[in-house]
Amino acid sequence: MRITDCRLPIADSKLGSGVSTFAPFSKKIETLRKLRRVSCGWGSSAVRTTPPQGPLVKRDTPLTFGRRIPSLNKEGLVAAAGCCRGGSSGLDFPKSSISALPTPPPPGPSALASPPRIRRETYFQRQLGGALPTSGHWFFIVLLAFLFLTVPGVSAEPASVPAPVPNGTPVVQAVDVIGMTVGDLDRSVEFFSNVLTFEKVSDVEVTGGDYERLEGLFGLRMRVVRMKLGGESIELTEYLAPRGRAFPSDTRSNDRWFQHVAIIVSDMDKAYRTLRLHKVQHASSGPQRLPDWNKNAGGIQAFYFRDPDGHFLEILQFPEGKGDPKWQRKDKLFLGIDHTAIVVKDTDESLKFYRDTLGMKVVGESENYDTEQEHLNNVFGARLRITALRASSGPGIEFLEYLSPRDGRPMPVDERANDILHWQTRLQTSDIAQAAKIVGARQHSFVSAGVVTLKESNLGISSGVLVRDPDGHVIELAER
């Protein structure tokens, strides 16, 4: 350890009158502290001493704890008395202080036999004025701990943090709609209608302060189209003003802004031929059938592709016995949306948000790897921990944590609602104020300027608030 960043001017008259050169080491330090009112501590990031006077010189003085100190000259005394924090930048003190100190003769055998030791004050010593806690103090401490852990109503959770599931009701009751920002709404509507057989439900244009506060974007004017496939819906939003940035062309499936919707099909081969007929952009090399050794995912067929803006989409077919029984229908080719998938850095951290805070339930888990998974994601060496969650109704939310490779890039810190890579998933809640309070108490980042009450219900909600999950994906908590 090295002593650094301390400045301790010491006058020889004070030293001479208060400290004998051969006085015990601890007494010298204590006297110097009293004379100069030095406030310091080992390992502290903030060291306060009397401001130095005069020119400064810098020294780099090593200090080893618990070893004998064979000699102690005036520089060592100044260094030890400073009680500095560890580092390697050196020790600053006035040159006049060095010349003013008397040079002591070498210490006798007694000094070598009883080396001084520097000890850090404990928390209790600081609170008790330097004294060690007595048996009475310890009894009081144990009693407080016992009362804290056993008395009803006392909790380790801060009092301001409400329960995540008030009155037995989850914060979120349903996954409502999955939204994405597009560059050309007419082009996107045509793609989802003609290629994937979605039906247009509504088409509105909105502007004004309420929507600016909700989306966290000044001066916006947006056109929003809601489209439905089976019992699930997506929402396509074009920002007429201000225009956002294009989808990053070098995006990979393990980047943490990755999100897709999984569209269930009744016949993978026929669905793939349909996509090829419309010349969609591949994201996978082709449809992949996950191997049978994977108990939870074996037999599932999947294929990644892109929409006209570059968003990732997935078509997926469940074998018998897997997935919701409604996905075994054969009356249509494209049946509906099973889930939206997001890439996460740490599944456990994401669970704290979606499960522990919002009240969603884990309904499935698997670990996927091997050549089929690599070609599905188009990421060499892909090994994924997959966790599926659901609310009481609506599509699921699926975590994709890449155990390897770990080189996926984080969500851009300046991502905004009008950027084409932007997605936002709307979750229904029966009490928006309580939901926002719970999320805010757990220090999650808000996009909106608080809960926003909309004067018009053009978007199908009366109030809402946008919040980011641990990886930056945007969730819209909304009340109808």
XYZ file of C-alpha atoms in Angstrom:
480
model
C 0.000 0.000 0.000
C 1.227 3.505 -0.737
C 0.402 6.737 1.013
C -0.975 9.385 -1.317
C -2.815 12.652 -1.662
C -2.255 14.038 1.840
C -0.948 17.488 2.684
C 0.107 17.977 6.307
C 2.067 21.135 7.317
C 3.692 20.688 10.754
C 5.485 23.425 12.632
C 8.645 22.507 14.567
C 7.625 24.609 17.553
C 4.436 22.647 18.001
C 6.192 19.330 17.558
C 8.944 20.274 19.905
C 6.627 21.399 22.670
C 4.104 18.584 22.398
C 6.005 15.479 21.264
C 9.265 13.957 22.302
C 11.211 12.439 19.473
C 11.347 9.200 21.435
C 7.692 9.266 22.533
C 5.513 6.274 21.563
C 4.548 6.314 17.936
C 0.786 6.366 18.641
C 1.197 9.401 20.927
C 3.014 11.295 18.190
C 0.202 10.636 15.745
C -2.489 11.537 18.269
C -0.728 14.800 19.154
C -0.303 15.714 15.495
C -3.987 15.050 14.919
C -5.016 17.280 17.785
C -2.643 20.055 16.777
C -3.736 20.120 13.156
C -7.274 18.732 13.591
C -6.690 16.162 10.925
C -9.781 14.175 9.874
C -8.814 11.137 7.881
C -9.176 7.390 7.570
C -7.486 4.462 5.880
C -9.185 3.547 2.628
C -11.337 6.678 2.615
C -12.076 8.334 -0.699
C -12.303 11.750 0.939
C -9.336 12.820 3.098
C -9.561 16.205 4.819
C -6.561 17.977 6.348
C -5.479 21.517 7.087
C -4.789 23.276 3.764
C -1.047 23.324 3.057
C 1.018 26.449 3.024
C 4.091 27.145 0.951
C 5.656 25.159 -1.892
C 4.926 21.440 -2.067
C 7.090 18.477 -2.875
C 5.788 15.017 -3.778
C 7.018 11.781 -2.310
C 6.004 8.210 -2.874
C 6.221 6.496 0.499
C 5.363 2.807 0.798
C 3.717 1.617 3.986
C 3.377 -2.051 4.945
C 0.887 -2.988 7.642
C 1.977 -5.186 10.534
C 5.745 -5.106 9.785
C 8.524 -3.819 11.975
C 9.634 -0.293 11.260
C 13.407 -0.282 11.831
C 13.693 3.511 11.783
C 11.407 6.493 11.775
C 12.733 9.745 10.372
C 10.909 13.045 10.156
C 9.519 12.255 6.711
C 8.142 8.935 7.895
C 6.545 10.652 10.879
C 4.806 13.165 8.636
C 3.688 10.379 6.308
C 2.328 8.154 9.068
C 0.552 11.006 10.825
C -1.292 11.936 7.650
C -3.411 8.781 7.651
C -3.744 8.796 3.912
C -5.594 6.581 1.516
C -3.927 3.943 -0.631
C -2.717 4.660 -4.127
C 0.429 5.417 -6.029
C 0.367 9.106 -6.808
C 2.652 10.162 -3.960
C 2.548 12.154 -0.707
C 2.335 15.961 -0.777
C 3.440 18.129 2.143
C 5.245 21.454 2.596
C 8.981 21.480 2.131
C 9.251 23.833 5.125
C 7.709 21.167 7.310
C 10.518 18.754 6.454
C 13.271 21.155 7.291
C 11.526 22.229 10.477
C 11.366 18.750 11.987
C 14.281 17.604 14.180
C 16.166 14.550 12.971
C 15.814 11.818 15.603
C 18.637 9.406 16.365
C 18.114 5.742 15.422
C 15.651 4.036 17.739
C 16.814 1.655 20.423
C 16.079 -2.049 20.716
C 12.766 -1.381 22.461
C 11.390 0.345 19.390
C 12.293 -2.633 17.250
C 10.798 -5.096 19.709
C 7.400 -3.348 19.820
C 6.581 -2.137 16.325
C 3.682 0.282 15.949
C 0.605 -0.945 14.099
C -1.932 1.145 12.232
C -5.520 0.021 12.899
C -8.719 1.066 11.190
C -11.498 2.267 13.462
C -14.614 0.149 13.206
C -18.074 1.614 12.702
C -18.907 0.992 16.351
C -15.725 2.688 17.545
C -16.566 5.786 15.551
C -20.087 5.823 16.943
C -18.831 5.239 20.498
C -16.108 7.877 20.394
C -13.255 5.467 19.709
C -14.161 2.920 22.382
C -14.853 -0.719 21.686
C -18.477 -1.815 22.170
C -19.157 -3.286 25.590
C -21.399 -6.238 26.405
C -24.187 -3.717 27.068
C -23.766 -2.247 23.603
C -23.850 -5.682 21.994
C -27.005 -6.611 23.922
C -28.694 -3.451 22.619
C -27.587 -4.196 19.039
C -28.843 -7.805 19.152
C -32.130 -6.661 20.673
C -32.684 -4.166 17.860
C -31.926 -6.835 15.244
C -34.368 -9.241 16.902
C -37.148 -6.644 16.985
C -36.451 -5.670 13.359
C -36.803 -9.254 12.150
C -39.732 -10.407 14.310
C -42.060 -7.496 15.013
C -45.031 -7.470 12.571
C -44.945 -4.640 10.085
C -41.162 -4.274 10.233
C -39.543 -5.115 6.908
C -36.181 -4.859 5.197
C -38.008 -3.222 2.280
C -38.149 0.592 2.524
C -41.481 1.810 3.828
C -42.047 3.864 0.664
C -41.960 0.773 -1.598
C -45.457 -0.693 -2.028
C -46.077 -4.403 -2.417
C -45.645 -5.632 -6.027
C -48.951 -7.529 -5.888
C -51.389 -5.284 -3.960
C -54.468 -7.058 -2.623
C -53.445 -10.258 -4.404
C -53.827 -8.685 -7.875
C -50.762 -8.578 -10.191
C -49.720 -5.130 -11.367
C -50.202 -6.295 -14.973
C -53.323 -8.209 -16.026
C -52.720 -8.614 -19.764
C -50.278 -8.134 -22.631
C -52.355 -5.928 -24.909
C -50.520 -4.952 -28.090
C -46.952 -5.116 -29.403
C -45.875 -1.931 -31.139
C -43.036 -0.950 -33.450
C -41.955 2.243 -35.202
C -41.910 2.134 -39.009
C -40.541 4.433 -41.694
C -43.386 4.175 -44.207
C -46.707 3.157 -42.697
C -48.483 2.433 -45.977
C -45.676 0.100 -47.053
C -45.747 -1.703 -43.695
C -49.538 -2.082 -43.697
C -49.356 -3.601 -47.171
C -46.646 -6.036 -46.079
C -48.463 -7.257 -42.967
C -51.773 -7.434 -44.817
C -50.715 -9.082 -48.068
C -47.893 -11.314 -46.862
C -48.921 -12.259 -43.311
C -52.719 -11.757 -43.591
C -53.107 -9.254 -40.740
C -56.290 -7.159 -40.762
C -56.368 -3.406 -40.192
C -58.443 -2.467 -37.124
C -57.847 1.286 -36.777
C -55.891 4.129 -38.363
C -55.483 7.395 -36.407
C -53.242 10.449 -36.436
C -52.428 12.173 -33.140
C -50.412 15.145 -31.913
C -50.251 17.455 -28.907
C -48.725 17.814 -25.460
C -50.304 14.676 -23.974
C -48.671 12.443 -26.560
C -45.369 14.308 -26.288
C -45.264 13.643 -22.555
C -46.311 10.022 -23.037
C -43.687 9.209 -25.682
C -40.997 11.495 -24.263
C -40.624 13.256 -27.601
C -41.215 16.949 -28.242
C -43.115 18.230 -31.290
C -44.386 14.845 -32.405
C -47.092 14.005 -34.883
C -47.667 10.294 -35.383
C -49.924 8.065 -37.404
C -50.839 4.800 -35.703
C -52.382 1.703 -37.289
C -53.561 -1.245 -35.231
C -53.599 -4.626 -36.997
C -54.942 -7.970 -35.843
C -54.085 -11.600 -36.555
C -56.302 -14.129 -34.805
C -56.823 -12.859 -31.261
C -53.590 -10.806 -31.045
C -52.653 -7.343 -32.287
C -49.690 -5.256 -33.343
C -49.448 -1.461 -33.561
C -47.459 0.226 -36.332
C -46.438 3.859 -35.728
C -44.987 6.282 -38.242
C -43.592 9.545 -36.860
C -44.434 12.245 -39.356
C -42.466 14.580 -37.120
C -39.781 14.423 -35.944
C -38.290 11.722 -38.140
C -36.102 9.160 -36.384
C -33.050 7.135 -37.363
C -33.097 4.108 -39.673
C -32.751 0.569 -38.396
C -29.042 -0.279 -37.838
C -27.975 -2.316 -40.863
C -25.393 -4.336 -38.908
C -27.849 -5.558 -36.245
C -27.314 -9.138 -35.082
C -29.749 -11.384 -33.250
C -27.776 -11.141 -29.988
C -27.753 -7.326 -29.820
C -29.841 -6.221 -26.855
C -32.161 -3.983 -28.870
C -33.320 -7.162 -30.670
C -37.052 -7.882 -30.431
C -39.424 -9.893 -32.588
C -42.953 -11.248 -32.684
C -43.475 -14.984 -33.151
C -46.259 -15.636 -35.677
C -47.659 -19.156 -35.450
C -48.249 -21.067 -38.688
C -50.080 -24.304 -39.342
C -47.667 -25.518 -42.047
C -44.018 -24.375 -41.958
C -43.147 -25.501 -45.485
C -46.115 -23.695 -47.020
C -45.503 -20.552 -44.947
C -41.842 -20.468 -45.988
C -42.822 -20.784 -49.660
C -45.222 -17.867 -49.204
C -42.472 -15.701 -47.765
C -40.124 -16.666 -50.587
C -42.813 -15.767 -53.117
C -42.919 -12.239 -51.627
C -39.105 -12.060 -51.603
C -38.745 -11.380 -47.879
C -35.285 -10.794 -46.463
C -33.871 -13.838 -44.661
C -32.499 -13.528 -41.139
C -32.103 -17.308 -40.695
C -30.503 -19.463 -43.355
C -33.837 -21.308 -43.628
C -36.476 -22.993 -41.427
C -34.927 -24.956 -38.568
C -36.348 -27.914 -36.632
C -35.032 -27.950 -33.067
C -33.576 -31.348 -32.082
C -35.569 -33.937 -30.123
C -32.964 -34.150 -27.329
C -34.174 -30.721 -26.215
C -37.091 -31.811 -24.033
C -38.849 -28.425 -23.914
C -38.189 -27.224 -27.483
C -37.640 -30.402 -29.511
C -39.758 -30.598 -32.667
C -40.490 -26.867 -32.869
C -39.855 -25.415 -36.333
C -38.876 -21.761 -36.681
C -37.590 -19.233 -39.205
C -36.407 -15.609 -38.775
C -36.965 -12.998 -41.479
C -37.211 -9.198 -41.805
C -39.983 -6.717 -42.563
C -39.423 -3.797 -45.003
C -37.840 -1.655 -42.226
C -35.480 -4.388 -41.016
C -37.425 -5.493 -37.908
C -36.969 -9.163 -37.068
C -40.035 -11.410 -37.315
C -40.422 -15.135 -36.720
C -42.761 -17.787 -38.042
C -43.065 -20.787 -35.766
C -44.888 -24.121 -35.799
C -45.517 -26.139 -32.641
C -45.630 -29.953 -32.791
C -48.509 -31.710 -31.091
C -48.234 -31.543 -27.328
C -46.317 -28.254 -27.257
C -47.626 -24.705 -27.080
C -51.220 -23.585 -26.647
C -53.687 -26.137 -28.068
C -55.247 -23.396 -30.223
C -52.086 -23.389 -32.341
C -52.966 -26.868 -33.663
C -55.727 -25.429 -35.891
C -55.440 -26.073 -39.628
C -58.065 -23.662 -40.984
C -55.576 -20.862 -41.730
C -51.899 -20.645 -42.602
C -51.018 -17.716 -40.319
C -52.831 -18.202 -36.997
C -51.762 -15.493 -34.534
C -48.989 -14.200 -32.274
C -47.708 -16.485 -29.532
C -45.161 -14.123 -27.958
C -42.702 -11.312 -28.392
C -39.051 -12.173 -27.708
C -36.414 -9.779 -26.363
C -32.683 -10.239 -25.865
C -31.609 -9.722 -22.256
C -28.204 -9.548 -20.628
C -29.161 -11.244 -17.353
C -32.314 -13.346 -17.012
C -32.383 -13.010 -13.229
C -32.303 -9.211 -13.415
C -35.090 -9.209 -16.000
C -37.171 -11.512 -13.804
C -36.971 -8.957 -11.016
C -38.784 -6.529 -13.304
C -41.295 -8.678 -15.206
C -42.032 -11.311 -12.560
C -41.309 -9.717 -9.188
C -42.454 -6.173 -9.978
C -45.108 -6.560 -12.673
C -46.426 -9.927 -11.488
C -46.039 -11.957 -14.690
C -45.554 -15.726 -14.325
C -42.771 -17.948 -15.657
C -44.421 -20.643 -17.793
C -41.466 -22.276 -19.522
C -37.675 -22.504 -19.681
C -35.113 -24.175 -21.925
C -31.480 -24.002 -22.941
C -31.040 -24.114 -26.710
C -27.837 -24.727 -28.634
C -26.345 -26.772 -31.473
C -26.254 -26.157 -35.210
C -30.024 -25.688 -35.590
C -30.066 -22.861 -33.050
C -26.980 -21.269 -34.586
C -28.601 -21.206 -38.026
C -31.945 -19.997 -36.678
C -30.369 -16.991 -34.968
C -27.595 -16.722 -37.576
C -25.088 -16.414 -34.726
C -22.180 -18.850 -34.699
C -21.802 -20.649 -31.363
C -25.201 -19.466 -30.131
C -26.230 -20.945 -26.794
C -29.351 -19.406 -25.274
C -31.146 -19.521 -21.967
C -34.809 -19.008 -22.872
C -37.471 -18.020 -20.324
C -41.151 -17.578 -21.200
C -43.519 -15.422 -19.121
C -47.212 -14.675 -19.388
C -49.839 -12.451 -17.847
C -53.431 -13.595 -17.386
C -54.163 -13.021 -21.092
C -52.488 -11.947 -24.306
C -49.201 -12.966 -25.939
C -46.216 -13.984 -23.835
C -42.885 -12.235 -23.329
C -39.843 -14.402 -23.913
C -36.278 -13.695 -22.685
C -33.363 -14.657 -24.923
C -30.172 -14.599 -22.877
C -27.115 -15.436 -24.954
C -24.837 -17.544 -22.763
C -22.520 -17.442 -25.761
C -21.391 -15.459 -27.547
C -21.506 -12.596 -25.025
C -20.616 -9.851 -27.503
C -24.133 -8.510 -28.112
C -24.274 -4.717 -28.009
C -26.438 -2.834 -25.491
C -29.455 -0.712 -26.339
C -28.271 2.743 -27.538
C -28.554 5.146 -24.616
C -30.127 7.797 -26.857
C -32.782 5.493 -28.352
C -36.090 7.336 -28.828
C -39.628 6.431 -29.802
C -39.231 7.712 -33.391
C -36.158 5.550 -34.131
C -37.029 2.596 -36.367
C -35.451 0.092 -33.958
C -37.984 1.174 -31.309
C -40.505 -1.347 -29.999
C -42.917 -0.877 -27.127
C -45.108 -3.545 -25.580
C -48.335 -2.398 -23.954
C -49.291 -4.066 -20.687
C -52.740 -3.501 -19.217
C -53.157 -2.539 -15.588
C -56.277 -1.783 -13.572
C -54.585 0.951 -11.508
C -52.048 2.987 -13.485
C -51.131 5.260 -10.566
C -50.309 2.314 -8.306
C -48.424 0.550 -11.096
C -46.279 3.627 -11.755
C -45.626 4.015 -8.037
C -44.438 0.415 -7.723
C -42.173 0.663 -10.784
C -40.761 4.024 -9.681
C -40.042 2.766 -6.169
C -37.779 0.122 -7.676
C -35.706 2.731 -9.509
C -36.670 1.770 -13.062
C -36.188 4.420 -15.731
C -39.225 6.265 -17.072
C -39.552 7.494 -20.651
C -42.773 9.417 -20.026
C -43.055 12.517 -17.869
C -45.059 10.612 -15.253
C -48.495 9.097 -15.756
C -50.192 10.854 -18.679
C -53.988 11.102 -18.886
C -55.149 11.387 -22.486
C -58.038 13.702 -23.284
C -58.965 11.472 -26.225
C -58.997 7.685 -26.386
C -57.778 7.435 -29.977
C -55.176 4.827 -28.999
C -57.636 2.756 -26.988
C -56.301 3.813 -23.578
C -57.255 6.531 -21.099
C -53.843 6.913 -19.443
C -50.386 5.454 -19.679
C -46.710 5.673 -18.815
C -43.628 4.345 -20.624
C -40.846 2.675 -18.630
C -37.643 0.855 -19.600
C -36.800 -2.652 -18.436
C -33.244 -3.473 -17.232
C -32.003 -3.775 -20.838
C -33.718 -0.666 -22.174
C -36.724 -2.316 -23.863
C -39.756 -0.047 -23.566
C -42.893 -1.180 -21.750
C -46.091 0.871 -21.856
C -48.220 0.475 -18.736
C -51.724 1.505 -19.724
C -55.211 1.731 -18.300
C -58.256 1.569 -20.538
